[in-house]
Amino acid sequence: MSSGRVFLLRHGETEWSLSGRHTGRTDIPLTERGRGLAKAAGELLARLRGDGPPALVLTSPRARARDTAELAGLRSDGVDERLAEWDYGEYEGLTTEEIRETVPGWTVWTHPCPGGETAEQVARRADSVLADARAKLDSGDVVLAGHGHFSRVLTSRWIELPATQGVRFEMSAPSLAVLGDERGVPRLDGVNLRPLT
């Protein structure tokens, strides 16, 4: 039985997250409000974790995630390309409503992203990240700073559900999810935990 938990930190608010535009590869900066909320998320994380630095902190390569981690008071041990957001391909920068004008009923969970990643590809990335995180838990907590859809996939895969079941979890900007275990059985300890605004 490990002593640590995995904390997922979704990046703070951006102009695109506010408007619902799918933001994968595009590097959109945090809004001023997003920067303030990232600091508040760091205070919440400290209350949830207690004293002492995490055993490992990894961030997505996108500035919005790296900046959120820094503003939250975390010292990153490295940038991990696997923590990048779902690649939306041709749907990058579009809202769900805009995509549904040509693909009725579209969601990232149920339909393909032309030129982007499939749910299976995203699940493989998530499984790889989680395997590395589990290996560090005997040393303490692991914090993964990233994105909304990918964090929801990480949550789903942690409790042994298909990637597409990430639809069942919310991850607002910014918020935390806490992945724990009970005697070796993966458990969800918290989801969409947000600082008071």
Short mmCIF file of C-alpha atoms in Angstrom, two decimals:
data_model
loop_
_atom_site.label_atom_id
_atom_site.label_comp_id
_atom_site.label_asym_id
_atom_site.label_seq_id
_atom_site.Cartn_x
_atom_site.Cartn_y
_atom_site.Cartn_z
CA MET A 1 0.00 0.00 0.00
CA SER A 2 1.47 3.35 -1.04
CA SER A 3 1.61 6.43 1.15
CA GLY A 4 0.91 9.01 -1.56
CA ARG A 5 -1.96 10.14 -3.72
CA VAL A 6 -2.11 11.59 -7.23
CA PHE A 7 -3.38 15.17 -7.46
CA LEU A 8 -4.56 16.43 -10.85
CA LEU A 9 -4.46 20.20 -11.26
CA ARG A 10 -6.31 21.63 -14.24
CA HIS A 11 -4.93 24.91 -15.53
CA GLY A 12 -6.59 28.22 -14.72
CA GLU A 13 -9.06 30.13 -16.83
CA THR A 14 -8.13 31.26 -20.36
CA GLU A 15 -10.15 33.24 -22.89
CA TRP A 16 -10.75 30.01 -24.80
CA SER A 17 -11.80 27.99 -21.74
CA LEU A 18 -14.27 30.78 -20.93
CA SER A 19 -15.81 30.63 -24.40
CA GLY A 20 -15.79 26.81 -24.66
CA ARG A 21 -13.29 26.65 -27.52
CA HIS A 22 -11.39 23.35 -27.73
CA THR A 23 -7.82 24.16 -26.75
CA GLY A 24 -5.32 21.40 -27.42
CA ARG A 25 -2.07 22.47 -29.09
CA THR A 26 -2.75 26.23 -29.08
CA ASP A 27 -0.95 28.03 -26.25
CA ILE A 28 -3.48 30.46 -24.80
CA PRO A 29 -2.36 32.46 -21.73
CA LEU A 30 -4.23 32.59 -18.45
CA THR A 31 -6.58 35.50 -17.90
CA GLU A 32 -5.88 37.79 -14.94
CA ARG A 33 -8.75 36.08 -13.12
CA GLY A 34 -7.23 32.74 -14.11
CA ARG A 35 -3.91 33.75 -12.55
CA GLY A 36 -5.63 34.69 -9.29
CA LEU A 37 -7.61 31.45 -9.23
CA ALA A 38 -4.44 29.44 -9.90
CA LYS A 39 -2.92 30.93 -6.74
CA ALA A 40 -6.10 30.07 -4.83
CA ALA A 41 -5.97 26.52 -6.21
CA GLY A 42 -2.46 26.25 -4.80
CA GLU A 43 -3.77 27.22 -1.35
CA LEU A 44 -6.49 24.57 -1.66
CA LEU A 45 -3.91 21.98 -2.73
CA ALA A 46 -1.77 22.82 0.31
CA ARG A 47 -4.77 22.32 2.60
CA LEU A 48 -5.58 18.98 0.96
CA ARG A 49 -2.01 17.70 0.99
CA GLY A 50 -0.60 19.16 4.19
CA ASP A 51 3.00 20.19 4.68
CA GLY A 52 5.99 19.08 2.67
CA PRO A 53 6.74 19.08 -1.02
CA PRO A 54 5.25 16.45 -3.33
CA ALA A 55 7.46 13.53 -4.34
CA LEU A 56 6.96 14.50 -7.99
CA VAL A 57 5.43 17.43 -9.89
CA LEU A 58 5.04 17.18 -13.67
CA THR A 59 3.42 19.68 -16.00
CA SER A 60 2.01 19.70 -19.47
CA PRO A 61 4.20 21.44 -22.05
CA ARG A 62 1.56 24.18 -22.50
CA ALA A 63 2.28 27.51 -20.78
CA ARG A 64 -1.20 27.68 -19.24
CA ALA A 65 -0.48 24.52 -17.25
CA ARG A 66 3.11 25.42 -16.39
CA ASP A 67 2.04 28.90 -15.26
CA THR A 68 -0.80 27.47 -13.17
CA ALA A 69 1.61 25.12 -11.38
CA GLU A 70 4.03 27.96 -10.69
CA LEU A 71 1.28 30.29 -9.45
CA ALA A 72 0.00 27.46 -7.25
CA GLY A 73 3.39 27.40 -5.54
CA LEU A 74 4.62 24.15 -7.08
CA ARG A 75 8.18 23.54 -8.18
CA SER A 76 8.02 21.41 -11.32
CA ASP A 77 10.32 18.43 -11.67
CA GLY A 78 9.80 18.50 -15.42
CA VAL A 79 7.59 18.99 -18.42
CA ASP A 80 5.96 15.79 -19.64
CA GLU A 81 4.68 15.77 -23.23
CA ARG A 82 2.23 13.00 -22.27
CA LEU A 83 0.29 15.52 -20.13
CA ALA A 84 -0.68 17.62 -23.17
CA GLU A 85 -4.39 18.09 -23.76
CA TRP A 86 -6.35 15.84 -26.13
CA ASP A 87 -5.33 16.68 -29.70
CA TYR A 88 -8.55 17.96 -31.29
CA GLY A 89 -7.11 18.03 -34.82
CA GLU A 90 -9.32 20.02 -37.19
CA TYR A 91 -11.61 20.96 -34.28
CA GLU A 92 -8.92 22.99 -32.51
CA GLY A 93 -10.33 26.38 -31.53
CA LEU A 94 -13.94 25.45 -32.26
CA THR A 95 -16.77 25.15 -29.76
CA THR A 96 -18.94 22.05 -29.53
CA GLU A 97 -21.84 24.06 -30.96
CA GLU A 98 -19.75 25.03 -34.01
CA ILE A 99 -18.69 21.42 -34.59
CA ARG A 100 -22.30 20.24 -34.29
CA GLU A 101 -23.27 22.48 -37.21
CA THR A 102 -21.65 19.85 -39.45
CA VAL A 103 -21.58 16.81 -37.11
CA PRO A 104 -24.88 16.66 -35.17
CA GLY A 105 -24.53 15.30 -31.64
CA TRP A 106 -20.73 15.51 -31.66
CA THR A 107 -18.79 15.19 -28.40
CA VAL A 108 -15.11 14.45 -27.89
CA TRP A 109 -16.21 11.37 -25.92
CA THR A 110 -18.33 9.80 -28.68
CA HIS A 111 -17.01 11.02 -32.04
CA PRO A 112 -13.63 11.28 -33.77
CA CYS A 113 -11.53 14.42 -34.08
CA PRO A 114 -10.35 14.44 -37.72
CA GLY A 115 -6.58 14.84 -37.78
CA GLY A 116 -6.44 14.53 -33.98
CA GLU A 117 -6.32 11.79 -31.37
CA THR A 118 -8.74 8.95 -30.74
CA ALA A 119 -9.97 8.08 -27.26
CA GLU A 120 -7.80 4.96 -27.40
CA GLN A 121 -4.68 7.00 -28.13
CA VAL A 122 -5.44 9.38 -25.27
CA ALA A 123 -6.07 6.38 -22.97
CA ARG A 124 -2.63 4.94 -23.80
CA ARG A 125 -0.98 8.26 -22.87
CA ALA A 126 -2.96 8.38 -19.65
CA ASP A 127 -2.08 4.81 -18.71
CA SER A 128 1.61 5.53 -19.29
CA VAL A 129 1.52 8.65 -17.09
CA LEU A 130 -0.37 6.84 -14.34
CA ALA A 131 2.06 3.91 -14.35
CA ASP A 132 4.93 6.34 -13.74
CA ALA A 133 2.94 8.19 -11.07
CA ARG A 134 2.12 4.96 -9.22
CA ALA A 135 5.82 4.09 -9.15
CA LYS A 136 6.52 7.29 -7.15
CA LEU A 137 3.68 7.03 -4.62
CA ASP A 138 5.78 5.18 -2.03
CA SER A 139 7.79 8.42 -1.78
CA GLY A 140 4.72 10.66 -1.36
CA ASP A 141 2.21 12.58 -3.44
CA VAL A 142 2.41 13.16 -7.17
CA VAL A 143 0.97 16.34 -8.74
CA LEU A 144 0.16 16.41 -12.45
CA ALA A 145 -0.63 19.87 -13.84
CA GLY A 146 -2.53 19.72 -17.08
CA HIS A 147 -5.85 20.11 -18.82
CA GLY A 148 -9.56 19.44 -18.55
CA HIS A 149 -10.29 16.59 -20.94
CA PHE A 150 -6.98 14.82 -20.32
CA SER A 151 -7.42 15.06 -16.53
CA ARG A 152 -10.88 13.54 -16.91
CA VAL A 153 -9.34 10.67 -18.88
CA LEU A 154 -6.68 10.21 -16.17
CA THR A 155 -9.45 10.06 -13.55
CA SER A 156 -11.40 7.52 -15.57
CA ARG A 157 -8.39 5.31 -16.25
CA TRP A 158 -7.28 5.45 -12.59
CA ILE A 159 -10.52 3.75 -11.53
CA GLU A 160 -10.25 1.31 -14.42
CA LEU A 161 -12.97 2.77 -16.65
CA PRO A 162 -12.63 3.41 -20.41
CA ALA A 163 -11.29 6.83 -21.41
CA THR A 164 -14.71 7.76 -22.79
CA GLN A 165 -16.17 7.56 -19.27
CA GLY A 166 -14.29 10.76 -18.49
CA VAL A 167 -17.56 12.39 -19.57
CA ARG A 168 -18.82 11.54 -16.07
CA PHE A 169 -16.34 13.84 -14.27
CA GLU A 170 -16.13 17.61 -14.31
CA MET A 171 -12.83 19.52 -14.16
CA SER A 172 -13.44 23.26 -14.11
CA ALA A 173 -10.66 25.77 -14.69
CA PRO A 174 -8.89 25.57 -12.27
CA SER A 175 -9.79 22.54 -10.17
CA LEU A 176 -8.27 19.51 -8.52
CA ALA A 177 -8.99 15.81 -8.61
CA VAL A 178 -7.55 13.46 -6.00
CA LEU A 179 -6.76 9.87 -6.94
CA GLY A 180 -6.19 7.52 -4.03
CA ASP A 181 -6.55 3.88 -3.19
CA GLU A 182 -8.02 1.62 -0.53
CA ARG A 183 -5.78 -1.34 0.21
CA GLY A 184 -4.54 -1.40 -3.35
CA VAL A 185 -7.89 -0.74 -5.03
CA PRO A 186 -7.87 2.53 -7.02
CA ARG A 187 -10.30 5.03 -5.52
CA LEU A 188 -11.53 8.50 -6.43
CA ASP A 189 -11.05 10.71 -3.36
CA GLY A 190 -12.24 13.98 -4.91
CA VAL A 191 -13.12 15.58 -8.20
CA ASN A 192 -13.61 19.16 -9.42
CA LEU A 193 -12.41 20.57 -6.10
CA ARG A 194 -12.23 24.34 -6.61
CA PRO A 195 -11.05 27.37 -4.69
CA LEU A 196 -13.82 29.61 -3.44
CA THR A 197 -14.39 32.47 -5.89
#
